[in-house]
Amino acid sequence: MIARAVVVIAWWTGLALLGGARVVWAAELTHRGQRIKATMDSRRALRRARRQRKTRYRQPRFLNRCHPEGWLPPSLTSRVSHVMTWVGRLRRSCPITALSQELVRFDTALMQNPEITAVEYQRGELAGYEVRAYMLEKWQRTCAYCQATGVPLEVEHIVPTARGGSHRVSNLTLACTACNQKKGSRTATEFGHPEVQAQARIPLKDAAAVNSTRWALYRQLCTTGLPVECGTGGRTKYNRTRQHLPKTHWTDATCVGANTPEKLCVAGIQPLGIRAMGHGTRQMCRTDRHGFPVQHRARQKRYWSMQTGDLVKAVVPSGKYQGTWISRVVVKASGWFDLVIRGKKASVHWKHCTRLWAADGYTYTLSVPAGTVVSSPR
Ligand SMILES: [Zn+2]
């Protein structure tokens, strides 16, 4: 059995489990991402305020700290850790023999020197996909002429081929359909955009230097002792298009790397939606919006062997919320727990609650989370 993990540098990671050519299990993991940054920012603001409150003058520290080699910001570290958590969980529940990871967006070796080689027509279909991935990165997914984003983009020749323009990447740019048609057989300079011509000559600086998060994950995956196969984003898309699969993170995950079977069987797969929620907060003192303390947190996290985030079944014998309910719980020292009943917050006594599932830092859904189908021509 081969487990494939693909890291998408966005809010999601696709995970899939393959037995031969058959997809056995798939999931889409939503990371905490910016929420980590937001809490770190708030912590920094509170600490800064505390340091400056009625204290003697202290010279500000400036550029006197450095990060160790390979340091990643906490929001990115958490992405790596979440993927490793799930790789570990999958390894405990089934005999995984190999891992695949999408390591880079495009393969520079396959493209040779992308800025000087006419790859698109010389090196076959796969190289074309690598070029597209490279172009999208280089032009940051925008139309070079009208800066439109989120629209279908076409690879466009700055000097048209009919007028002697080459297929080299340095002669290619991205344009929306409208701009491409308006430009017609003119060059970019004649079209009134000499800056596009100039920009196209500058190679993408870090074509070979790939995303640090993906490398950090790769090093982590290697520590499992399993063989790790690395794929590129270009190849993922090439494989997925050949299989006629829609663009989602879990379908991407099934198509990573050269070991992808010729014919994938994805029938009946309903991806598990996993959302990373964290394990609560370490903040001991809640403050108002000016940073003044208003409330101290209790040291105790569990009440009647339940804690916030657990999935509970509540059997309420009488009253407004009479009936049987299943919900996530917010525990209270008073014994009156908060549940979501009929879409609204409701107070239910702990005596009526039984824990079904202990909070493990994730919430789960079986439907595909909204916004996973990416329509951009990546
Ligand atoms: Zn345009």
mmCIF file of C-alpha atoms and ligand atoms in Angstrom:
data_model
loop_
_atom_site.group_PDB
_atom_site.id
_atom_site.type_symbol
_atom_site.label_atom_id
_atom_site.label_comp_id
_atom_site.label_asym_id
_atom_site.label_seq_id
_atom_site.Cartn_x
_atom_site.Cartn_y
_atom_site.Cartn_z
ATOM 1 C CA MET A 1 0.000 0.000 0.000
ATOM 2 C CA ILE A 2 1.212 3.472 -0.829
ATOM 3 C CA ALA A 3 0.188 6.523 1.126
ATOM 4 C CA ARG A 4 0.536 9.773 -0.692
ATOM 5 C CA ALA A 5 0.625 13.139 0.989
ATOM 6 C CA VAL A 6 0.581 16.320 -1.004
ATOM 7 C CA VAL A 7 1.267 19.655 0.595
ATOM 8 C CA VAL A 8 -0.537 22.581 -0.894
ATOM 9 C CA ILE A 9 0.826 25.901 0.225
ATOM 10 C CA ALA A 10 -2.546 27.370 1.021
ATOM 11 C CA TRP A 11 -5.111 26.444 3.603
ATOM 12 C CA TRP A 12 -5.365 22.806 2.653
ATOM 13 C CA THR A 13 -3.412 19.630 2.371
ATOM 14 C CA GLY A 14 -4.688 16.675 0.394
ATOM 15 C CA LEU A 15 -4.097 13.179 1.774
ATOM 16 C CA ALA A 16 -4.803 9.907 0.041
ATOM 17 C CA LEU A 17 -4.188 6.228 0.648
ATOM 18 C CA LEU A 18 -3.593 4.042 -2.373
ATOM 19 C CA GLY A 19 -3.659 0.254 -2.576
ATOM 20 C CA GLY A 20 -2.267 -0.490 -6.015
ATOM 21 C CA ALA A 21 -4.384 1.514 -8.445
ATOM 22 C CA ARG A 22 -7.262 1.816 -6.021
ATOM 23 C CA VAL A 23 -7.811 4.869 -3.833
ATOM 24 C CA VAL A 24 -8.763 3.491 -0.431
ATOM 25 C CA TRP A 25 -9.143 6.664 1.597
ATOM 26 C CA ALA A 26 -8.822 10.384 1.004
ATOM 27 C CA ALA A 27 -8.961 13.481 3.148
ATOM 28 C CA GLU A 28 -8.578 17.216 2.933
ATOM 29 C CA LEU A 29 -6.861 18.852 5.863
ATOM 30 C CA THR A 30 -7.585 22.503 6.587
ATOM 31 C CA HIS A 31 -4.726 24.109 8.472
ATOM 32 C CA ARG A 32 -4.924 26.721 11.187
ATOM 33 C CA GLY A 33 -2.725 29.023 9.120
ATOM 34 C CA GLN A 34 -3.416 32.666 9.806
ATOM 35 C CA ARG A 35 -5.214 31.929 13.077
ATOM 36 C CA ILE A 36 -1.841 31.025 14.577
ATOM 37 C CA LYS A 37 -0.350 34.261 13.351
ATOM 38 C CA ALA A 38 -3.286 36.217 14.758
ATOM 39 C CA THR A 39 -2.877 34.729 18.238
ATOM 40 C CA MET A 40 0.891 35.270 18.158
ATOM 41 C CA ASP A 41 0.317 38.888 17.149
ATOM 42 C CA SER A 42 -2.127 39.382 19.976
ATOM 43 C CA ARG A 43 0.317 37.845 22.444
ATOM 44 C CA ARG A 44 3.065 40.106 21.199
ATOM 45 C CA ALA A 45 0.868 43.166 21.591
ATOM 46 C CA LEU A 46 -0.057 42.240 25.156
ATOM 47 C CA ARG A 47 3.546 41.571 26.144
ATOM 48 C CA ARG A 48 4.706 44.795 24.579
ATOM 49 C CA ALA A 49 2.048 46.730 26.437
ATOM 50 C CA ARG A 50 2.994 45.021 29.697
ATOM 51 C CA ARG A 51 6.692 45.821 29.269
ATOM 52 C CA GLN A 52 5.954 49.454 28.676
ATOM 53 C CA ARG A 53 3.459 49.966 31.453
ATOM 54 C CA LYS A 54 4.952 52.126 34.229
ATOM 55 C CA THR A 55 8.459 50.805 33.901
ATOM 56 C CA ARG A 56 11.768 52.518 33.539
ATOM 57 C CA TYR A 57 13.059 53.305 30.105
ATOM 58 C CA ARG A 58 14.679 50.381 28.449
ATOM 59 C CA GLN A 59 16.562 50.613 25.236
ATOM 60 C CA PRO A 60 14.698 48.755 22.530
ATOM 61 C CA ARG A 61 16.301 45.568 21.352
ATOM 62 C CA PHE A 62 17.145 45.737 17.719
ATOM 63 C CA LEU A 63 18.408 43.003 15.410
ATOM 64 C CA ASN A 64 19.983 41.143 18.296
ATOM 65 C CA ARG A 65 18.213 37.844 17.783
ATOM 66 C CA CYS A 66 18.515 35.343 15.002
ATOM 67 C CA HIS A 67 16.710 32.198 13.978
ATOM 68 C CA PRO A 68 18.494 28.866 13.716
ATOM 69 C CA GLU A 69 19.094 27.293 10.315
ATOM 70 C CA GLY A 70 15.905 25.883 8.840
ATOM 71 C CA TRP A 71 13.634 27.893 11.106
ATOM 72 C CA LEU A 72 10.032 28.156 10.000
ATOM 73 C CA PRO A 73 7.391 30.531 11.327
ATOM 74 C CA PRO A 74 4.933 28.876 13.753
ATOM 75 C CA SER A 75 2.049 28.936 11.271
ATOM 76 C CA LEU A 76 4.139 26.935 8.787
ATOM 77 C CA THR A 77 5.598 24.629 11.438
ATOM 78 C CA SER A 78 2.051 23.735 12.396
ATOM 79 C CA ARG A 79 1.302 22.708 8.797
ATOM 80 C CA VAL A 80 4.232 20.318 8.817
ATOM 81 C CA SER A 81 3.239 18.957 12.223
ATOM 82 C CA HIS A 82 -0.365 18.388 11.208
ATOM 83 C CA VAL A 83 0.669 16.417 8.139
ATOM 84 C CA MET A 84 3.084 14.356 10.256
ATOM 85 C CA THR A 85 0.305 13.698 12.784
ATOM 86 C CA TRP A 86 -1.858 12.264 10.032
ATOM 87 C CA VAL A 87 0.948 10.260 8.490
ATOM 88 C CA GLY A 88 1.499 8.770 11.950
ATOM 89 C CA ARG A 89 -2.187 8.009 12.431
ATOM 90 C CA LEU A 90 -2.418 6.339 9.034
ATOM 91 C CA ARG A 91 0.691 4.289 9.722
ATOM 92 C CA ARG A 92 -0.831 2.994 12.940
ATOM 93 C CA SER A 93 -4.025 1.899 11.217
ATOM 94 C CA CYS A 94 -2.692 0.350 7.999
ATOM 95 C CA PRO A 95 0.562 -1.090 6.625
ATOM 96 C CA ILE A 96 1.994 1.772 4.614
ATOM 97 C CA THR A 97 5.053 0.919 2.548
ATOM 98 C CA ALA A 98 5.826 4.169 0.752
ATOM 99 C CA LEU A 99 5.090 7.872 0.775
ATOM 100 C CA SER A 100 4.710 10.347 -2.060
ATOM 101 C CA GLN A 101 4.930 14.078 -1.692
ATOM 102 C CA GLU A 102 4.541 16.983 -4.045
ATOM 103 C CA LEU A 103 7.819 18.678 -3.290
ATOM 104 C CA VAL A 104 8.088 21.419 -5.870
ATOM 105 C CA ARG A 105 5.749 23.299 -8.125
ATOM 106 C CA PHE A 106 7.748 22.650 -11.254
ATOM 107 C CA ASP A 107 10.703 20.559 -12.277
ATOM 108 C CA THR A 108 13.541 22.760 -13.403
ATOM 109 C CA ALA A 109 15.615 19.773 -14.475
ATOM 110 C CA LEU A 110 12.892 18.679 -16.863
ATOM 111 C CA MET A 111 12.629 22.206 -18.176
ATOM 112 C CA GLN A 112 16.432 22.382 -18.442
ATOM 113 C CA ASN A 113 17.276 26.061 -18.336
ATOM 114 C CA PRO A 114 13.711 27.322 -18.506
ATOM 115 C CA GLU A 115 14.535 30.835 -19.563
ATOM 116 C CA ILE A 116 16.498 29.868 -22.637
ATOM 117 C CA THR A 117 14.999 26.560 -23.704
ATOM 118 C CA ALA A 118 12.019 26.266 -25.977
ATOM 119 C CA VAL A 119 10.420 23.555 -23.929
ATOM 120 C CA GLU A 120 6.758 23.687 -24.660
ATOM 121 C CA TYR A 121 6.859 22.082 -28.073
ATOM 122 C CA GLN A 122 10.122 20.175 -27.886
ATOM 123 C CA ARG A 123 9.800 18.134 -24.752
ATOM 124 C CA GLY A 124 6.296 16.821 -24.893
ATOM 125 C CA GLU A 125 3.192 17.284 -22.877
ATOM 126 C CA LEU A 126 4.562 16.878 -19.342
ATOM 127 C CA ALA A 127 7.170 19.603 -19.878
ATOM 128 C CA GLY A 128 4.346 21.860 -21.053
ATOM 129 C CA TYR A 129 2.660 21.496 -17.691
ATOM 130 C CA GLU A 130 5.896 22.313 -15.909
ATOM 131 C CA VAL A 131 6.224 25.451 -18.023
ATOM 132 C CA ARG A 132 2.677 26.471 -17.156
ATOM 133 C CA ALA A 133 3.339 25.997 -13.448
ATOM 134 C CA TYR A 134 6.530 28.030 -13.840
ATOM 135 C CA MET A 135 4.712 30.787 -15.718
ATOM 136 C CA LEU A 136 1.960 31.021 -13.104
ATOM 137 C CA GLU A 137 4.589 31.417 -10.406
ATOM 138 C CA LYS A 138 6.625 33.921 -12.372
ATOM 139 C CA TRP A 139 3.662 36.130 -13.269
ATOM 140 C CA GLN A 140 1.928 35.536 -9.924
ATOM 141 C CA ARG A 141 -1.268 34.285 -11.545
ATOM 142 C CA THR A 142 -2.222 37.651 -12.965
ATOM 143 C CA CYS A 143 -2.797 38.949 -16.462
ATOM 144 C CA ALA A 144 0.393 40.797 -17.427
ATOM 145 C CA TYR A 145 -1.581 43.501 -19.260
ATOM 146 C CA CYS A 146 -4.609 44.304 -17.104
ATOM 147 C CA GLN A 147 -3.466 42.705 -13.774
ATOM 148 C CA ALA A 148 -6.672 40.688 -13.586
ATOM 149 C CA THR A 149 -6.579 37.830 -11.083
ATOM 150 C CA GLY A 150 -8.897 34.897 -10.646
ATOM 151 C CA VAL A 151 -9.657 34.686 -14.377
ATOM 152 C CA PRO A 152 -8.587 31.957 -16.807
ATOM 153 C CA LEU A 153 -5.152 32.857 -18.085
ATOM 154 C CA GLU A 154 -3.550 31.906 -21.383
ATOM 155 C CA VAL A 155 0.116 31.509 -22.138
ATOM 156 C CA GLU A 156 0.805 34.309 -24.562
ATOM 157 C CA HIS A 157 3.729 35.162 -26.849
ATOM 158 C CA ILE A 158 5.107 38.658 -26.262
ATOM 159 C CA VAL A 159 6.459 38.767 -29.803
ATOM 160 C CA PRO A 160 3.955 36.676 -31.792
ATOM 161 C CA THR A 161 5.296 33.523 -33.434
ATOM 162 C CA ALA A 162 3.982 34.798 -36.776
ATOM 163 C CA ARG A 163 6.445 37.671 -36.447
ATOM 164 C CA GLY A 164 9.430 35.597 -35.487
ATOM 165 C CA GLY A 165 8.854 35.287 -31.746
ATOM 166 C CA SER A 166 10.246 32.157 -30.105
ATOM 167 C CA HIS A 167 8.650 29.624 -27.760
ATOM 168 C CA ARG A 168 11.234 30.452 -25.121
ATOM 169 C CA VAL A 169 9.914 31.224 -21.673
ATOM 170 C CA SER A 170 11.531 34.646 -21.905
ATOM 171 C CA ASN A 171 9.087 35.370 -24.747
ATOM 172 C CA LEU A 172 6.047 34.073 -22.893
ATOM 173 C CA THR A 173 3.675 35.781 -20.520
ATOM 174 C CA LEU A 174 0.207 35.219 -19.120
ATOM 175 C CA ALA A 175 -2.810 37.113 -20.388
ATOM 176 C CA CYS A 176 -6.544 36.914 -19.903
ATOM 177 C CA THR A 177 -8.596 35.970 -22.940
ATOM 178 C CA ALA A 178 -9.788 39.540 -23.525
ATOM 179 C CA CYS A 179 -6.269 41.027 -23.470
ATOM 180 C CA ASN A 180 -4.906 38.206 -25.611
ATOM 181 C CA GLN A 181 -7.500 38.861 -28.298
ATOM 182 C CA LYS A 182 -7.148 42.636 -28.082
ATOM 183 C CA LYS A 183 -3.385 42.353 -28.499
ATOM 184 C CA GLY A 184 -3.757 40.220 -31.622
ATOM 185 C CA SER A 185 -0.608 40.131 -33.707
ATOM 186 C CA ARG A 186 1.031 43.123 -32.036
ATOM 187 C CA THR A 187 4.053 42.846 -29.770
ATOM 188 C CA ALA A 188 3.758 43.851 -26.120
ATOM 189 C CA THR A 189 5.550 47.145 -26.813
ATOM 190 C CA GLU A 190 3.221 47.955 -29.697
ATOM 191 C CA PHE A 191 0.308 47.028 -27.438
ATOM 192 C CA GLY A 192 1.506 49.744 -25.051
ATOM 193 C CA HIS A 193 3.168 47.521 -22.434
ATOM 194 C CA PRO A 194 6.945 47.739 -22.856
ATOM 195 C CA GLU A 195 7.370 46.831 -19.166
ATOM 196 C CA VAL A 196 6.037 43.331 -19.855
ATOM 197 C CA GLN A 197 8.809 42.790 -22.366
ATOM 198 C CA ALA A 198 11.384 43.895 -19.808
ATOM 199 C CA GLN A 199 9.906 41.812 -17.014
ATOM 200 C CA ALA A 200 9.791 38.681 -19.144
ATOM 201 C CA ARG A 201 13.577 38.809 -19.579
ATOM 202 C CA ILE A 202 14.142 38.598 -15.824
ATOM 203 C CA PRO A 203 14.199 34.932 -14.798
ATOM 204 C CA LEU A 204 12.147 33.781 -11.841
ATOM 205 C CA LYS A 205 14.721 34.135 -9.127
ATOM 206 C CA ASP A 206 13.985 31.054 -7.115
ATOM 207 C CA ALA A 207 12.840 28.624 -9.748
ATOM 208 C CA ALA A 208 15.009 25.973 -8.130
ATOM 209 C CA ALA A 209 14.601 27.233 -4.583
ATOM 210 C CA VAL A 210 11.300 25.701 -3.589
ATOM 211 C CA ASN A 211 9.013 26.331 -0.751
ATOM 212 C CA SER A 212 10.699 25.914 2.604
ATOM 213 C CA THR A 213 7.637 24.302 4.140
ATOM 214 C CA ARG A 214 7.624 21.525 1.577
ATOM 215 C CA TRP A 215 11.295 20.845 2.229
ATOM 216 C CA ALA A 216 10.747 20.820 5.967
ATOM 217 C CA LEU A 217 7.960 18.288 5.474
ATOM 218 C CA TYR A 218 10.162 16.238 3.186
ATOM 219 C CA ARG A 219 12.867 16.007 5.851
ATOM 220 C CA GLN A 220 10.246 15.005 8.394
ATOM 221 C CA LEU A 221 8.790 12.359 6.098
ATOM 222 C CA CYS A 222 12.264 10.911 5.577
ATOM 223 C CA THR A 223 12.579 10.337 9.324
ATOM 224 C CA THR A 224 9.745 7.780 9.113
ATOM 225 C CA GLY A 225 12.195 5.418 7.422
ATOM 226 C CA LEU A 226 9.809 4.789 4.529
ATOM 227 C CA PRO A 227 10.809 5.497 0.926
ATOM 228 C CA VAL A 228 9.622 9.011 0.014
ATOM 229 C CA GLU A 229 8.876 9.722 -3.611
ATOM 230 C CA CYS A 230 8.886 13.357 -4.665
ATOM 231 C CA GLY A 231 6.717 14.782 -7.392
ATOM 232 C CA THR A 232 6.215 18.187 -8.907
ATOM 233 C CA GLY A 233 3.091 20.290 -9.226
ATOM 234 C CA GLY A 234 3.381 20.136 -12.978
ATOM 235 C CA ARG A 235 3.370 16.342 -12.951
ATOM 236 C CA THR A 236 0.467 16.236 -10.489
ATOM 237 C CA LYS A 237 -1.636 18.302 -12.847
ATOM 238 C CA TYR A 238 -0.484 16.263 -15.835
ATOM 239 C CA ASN A 239 -1.475 13.001 -14.098
ATOM 240 C CA ARG A 240 -4.775 14.411 -12.878
ATOM 241 C CA THR A 241 -5.744 15.771 -16.289
ATOM 242 C CA ARG A 242 -4.937 12.407 -17.903
ATOM 243 C CA GLN A 243 -7.252 10.684 -15.411
ATOM 244 C CA HIS A 244 -9.986 13.284 -16.028
ATOM 245 C CA LEU A 245 -10.272 14.025 -12.314
ATOM 246 C CA PRO A 246 -11.587 17.351 -11.019
ATOM 247 C CA LYS A 247 -9.211 19.781 -9.314
ATOM 248 C CA THR A 248 -9.482 19.196 -5.577
ATOM 249 C CA HIS A 249 -6.793 18.679 -2.988
ATOM 250 C CA TRP A 250 -7.551 15.014 -2.474
ATOM 251 C CA THR A 251 -7.558 14.246 -6.200
ATOM 252 C CA ASP A 252 -4.240 16.065 -6.444
ATOM 253 C CA ALA A 253 -2.969 13.857 -3.636
ATOM 254 C CA THR A 254 -3.829 10.709 -5.588
ATOM 255 C CA CYS A 255 -1.862 11.937 -8.609
ATOM 256 C CA VAL A 256 1.466 12.892 -7.039
ATOM 257 C CA GLY A 257 4.658 11.560 -8.515
ATOM 258 C CA ALA A 258 5.808 9.280 -11.296
ATOM 259 C CA ASN A 259 4.540 6.143 -9.502
ATOM 260 C CA THR A 260 0.915 7.116 -10.100
ATOM 261 C CA PRO A 261 -0.878 4.158 -11.725
ATOM 262 C CA GLU A 262 -2.014 4.484 -15.351
ATOM 263 C CA LYS A 263 -5.639 4.057 -14.360
ATOM 264 C CA LEU A 264 -6.735 5.200 -10.924
ATOM 265 C CA CYS A 265 -9.900 3.859 -9.357
ATOM 266 C CA VAL A 266 -11.529 6.602 -7.277
ATOM 267 C CA ALA A 267 -15.090 5.276 -7.357
ATOM 268 C CA GLY A 268 -17.102 5.851 -4.203
ATOM 269 C CA ILE A 269 -14.484 7.938 -2.420
ATOM 270 C CA GLN A 270 -15.943 10.610 -0.201
ATOM 271 C CA PRO A 271 -13.076 12.652 1.199
ATOM 272 C CA LEU A 272 -12.961 13.254 4.919
ATOM 273 C CA GLY A 273 -12.839 16.940 5.730
ATOM 274 C CA ILE A 274 -10.410 17.533 8.597
ATOM 275 C CA ARG A 275 -10.083 20.960 10.143
ATOM 276 C CA ALA A 276 -7.281 21.699 12.569
ATOM 277 C CA MET A 277 -8.703 23.489 15.591
ATOM 278 C CA GLY A 278 -5.803 23.530 18.022
ATOM 279 C CA HIS A 279 -5.954 22.446 21.642
ATOM 280 C CA GLY A 280 -7.306 25.540 23.299
ATOM 281 C CA THR A 281 -5.309 28.478 24.556
ATOM 282 C CA ARG A 282 -2.414 28.923 26.959
ATOM 283 C CA GLN A 283 -3.478 32.440 27.795
ATOM 284 C CA MET A 284 -4.073 32.649 31.540
ATOM 285 C CA CYS A 285 -5.480 36.157 31.585
ATOM 286 C CA ARG A 286 -8.195 37.395 29.316
ATOM 287 C CA THR A 287 -8.035 41.090 28.551
ATOM 288 C CA ASP A 288 -10.400 43.654 27.154
ATOM 289 C CA ARG A 289 -9.604 45.343 23.879
ATOM 290 C CA HIS A 290 -7.330 47.851 25.612
ATOM 291 C CA GLY A 291 -5.175 45.124 27.099
ATOM 292 C CA PHE A 292 -6.449 45.401 30.673
ATOM 293 C CA PRO A 293 -7.031 42.124 32.518
ATOM 294 C CA VAL A 294 -10.677 41.231 32.949
ATOM 295 C CA GLN A 295 -10.688 37.529 33.747
ATOM 296 C CA HIS A 296 -8.291 34.812 34.804
ATOM 297 C CA ARG A 297 -8.604 31.362 33.397
ATOM 298 C CA ALA A 298 -9.208 28.437 35.709
ATOM 299 C CA ARG A 299 -6.301 26.030 36.011
ATOM 300 C CA GLN A 300 -8.644 23.148 35.459
ATOM 301 C CA LYS A 301 -9.450 22.116 31.912
ATOM 302 C CA ARG A 302 -11.651 19.084 32.549
ATOM 303 C CA TYR A 303 -14.942 19.054 34.390
ATOM 304 C CA TRP A 304 -16.707 15.756 35.078
ATOM 305 C CA SER A 305 -14.166 14.123 32.712
ATOM 306 C CA MET A 306 -15.259 16.256 29.802
ATOM 307 C CA GLN A 307 -13.419 19.124 28.208
ATOM 308 C CA THR A 308 -14.200 21.835 25.704
ATOM 309 C CA GLY A 309 -14.298 20.453 22.184
ATOM 310 C CA ASP A 310 -15.499 16.954 23.097
ATOM 311 C CA LEU A 311 -18.385 15.537 21.146
ATOM 312 C CA VAL A 312 -21.154 14.703 23.605
ATOM 313 C CA LYS A 313 -24.569 13.121 23.525
ATOM 314 C CA ALA A 314 -27.084 14.945 25.684
ATOM 315 C CA VAL A 315 -30.320 13.262 26.728
ATOM 316 C CA VAL A 316 -32.435 16.026 28.235
ATOM 317 C CA PRO A 317 -35.491 14.582 30.011
ATOM 318 C CA SER A 318 -37.559 17.743 30.232
ATOM 319 C CA GLY A 319 -37.644 21.467 29.643
ATOM 320 C CA LYS A 320 -36.988 23.667 26.672
ATOM 321 C CA TYR A 321 -34.313 21.385 25.215
ATOM 322 C CA GLN A 322 -36.076 18.090 25.836
ATOM 323 C CA GLY A 323 -34.722 15.362 23.560
ATOM 324 C CA THR A 324 -31.484 13.721 22.495
ATOM 325 C CA TRP A 325 -28.770 15.907 21.026
ATOM 326 C CA ILE A 326 -25.265 15.386 19.727
ATOM 327 C CA SER A 327 -22.982 18.400 19.791
ATOM 328 C CA ARG A 328 -19.570 19.787 20.601
ATOM 329 C CA VAL A 329 -19.398 21.020 24.165
ATOM 330 C CA VAL A 330 -17.981 24.017 25.997
ATOM 331 C CA VAL A 331 -17.440 22.972 29.605
ATOM 332 C CA LYS A 332 -18.178 25.282 32.529
ATOM 333 C CA ALA A 333 -17.167 24.993 36.166
ATOM 334 C CA SER A 334 -20.782 25.684 37.132
ATOM 335 C CA GLY A 335 -21.827 22.371 35.604
ATOM 336 C CA TRP A 336 -23.989 24.001 32.961
ATOM 337 C CA PHE A 337 -22.312 23.130 29.678
ATOM 338 C CA ASP A 338 -22.809 25.012 26.421
ATOM 339 C CA LEU A 339 -24.081 22.904 23.528
ATOM 340 C CA VAL A 340 -25.339 23.818 20.078
ATOM 341 C CA ILE A 341 -28.988 22.829 19.850
ATOM 342 C CA ARG A 342 -31.082 23.704 16.802
ATOM 343 C CA GLY A 343 -28.227 25.902 15.599
ATOM 344 C CA LYS A 344 -28.182 27.973 18.783
ATOM 345 C CA LYS A 345 -26.192 27.989 22.005
ATOM 346 C CA ALA A 346 -27.960 26.119 24.774
ATOM 347 C CA SER A 347 -27.107 25.403 28.411
ATOM 348 C CA VAL A 348 -27.382 21.763 29.402
ATOM 349 C CA HIS A 349 -26.396 20.279 32.747
ATOM 350 C CA TRP A 350 -23.422 17.935 32.751
ATOM 351 C CA LYS A 351 -25.533 15.112 34.240
ATOM 352 C CA HIS A 352 -27.364 14.774 30.925
ATOM 353 C CA CYS A 353 -24.162 14.587 28.858
ATOM 354 C CA THR A 354 -22.137 11.526 27.845
ATOM 355 C CA ARG A 355 -18.886 11.874 25.966
ATOM 356 C CA LEU A 356 -18.852 10.209 22.533
ATOM 357 C CA TRP A 357 -15.541 11.433 21.213
ATOM 358 C CA ALA A 358 -12.674 13.154 22.987
ATOM 359 C CA ALA A 359 -11.396 16.359 21.438
ATOM 360 C CA ASP A 360 -8.225 15.595 19.462
ATOM 361 C CA GLY A 361 -7.579 19.011 17.971
ATOM 362 C CA TYR A 362 -9.561 18.381 14.785
ATOM 363 C CA THR A 363 -13.139 18.594 13.615
ATOM 364 C CA TYR A 364 -14.412 16.285 10.919
ATOM 365 C CA THR A 365 -16.924 16.543 8.115
ATOM 366 C CA LEU A 366 -17.725 14.125 5.352
ATOM 367 C CA SER A 367 -18.715 16.734 2.799
ATOM 368 C CA VAL A 368 -16.074 18.536 0.795
ATOM 369 C CA PRO A 369 -15.312 21.882 2.451
ATOM 370 C CA ALA A 370 -16.373 24.892 0.446
ATOM 371 C CA GLY A 371 -13.764 26.519 -1.706
ATOM 372 C CA THR A 372 -11.726 23.419 -2.378
ATOM 373 C CA VAL A 373 -12.465 23.302 -6.097
ATOM 374 C CA VAL A 374 -9.894 25.658 -7.493
ATOM 375 C CA SER A 375 -10.813 26.965 -10.909
ATOM 376 C CA SER A 376 -7.560 28.758 -11.589
ATOM 377 C CA PRO A 377 -5.650 27.053 -14.399
ATOM 378 C CA ARG A 378 -2.881 25.747 -12.232
HETATM 379 ZN ZN ZN B 1 -6.052 41.073 -19.135
#
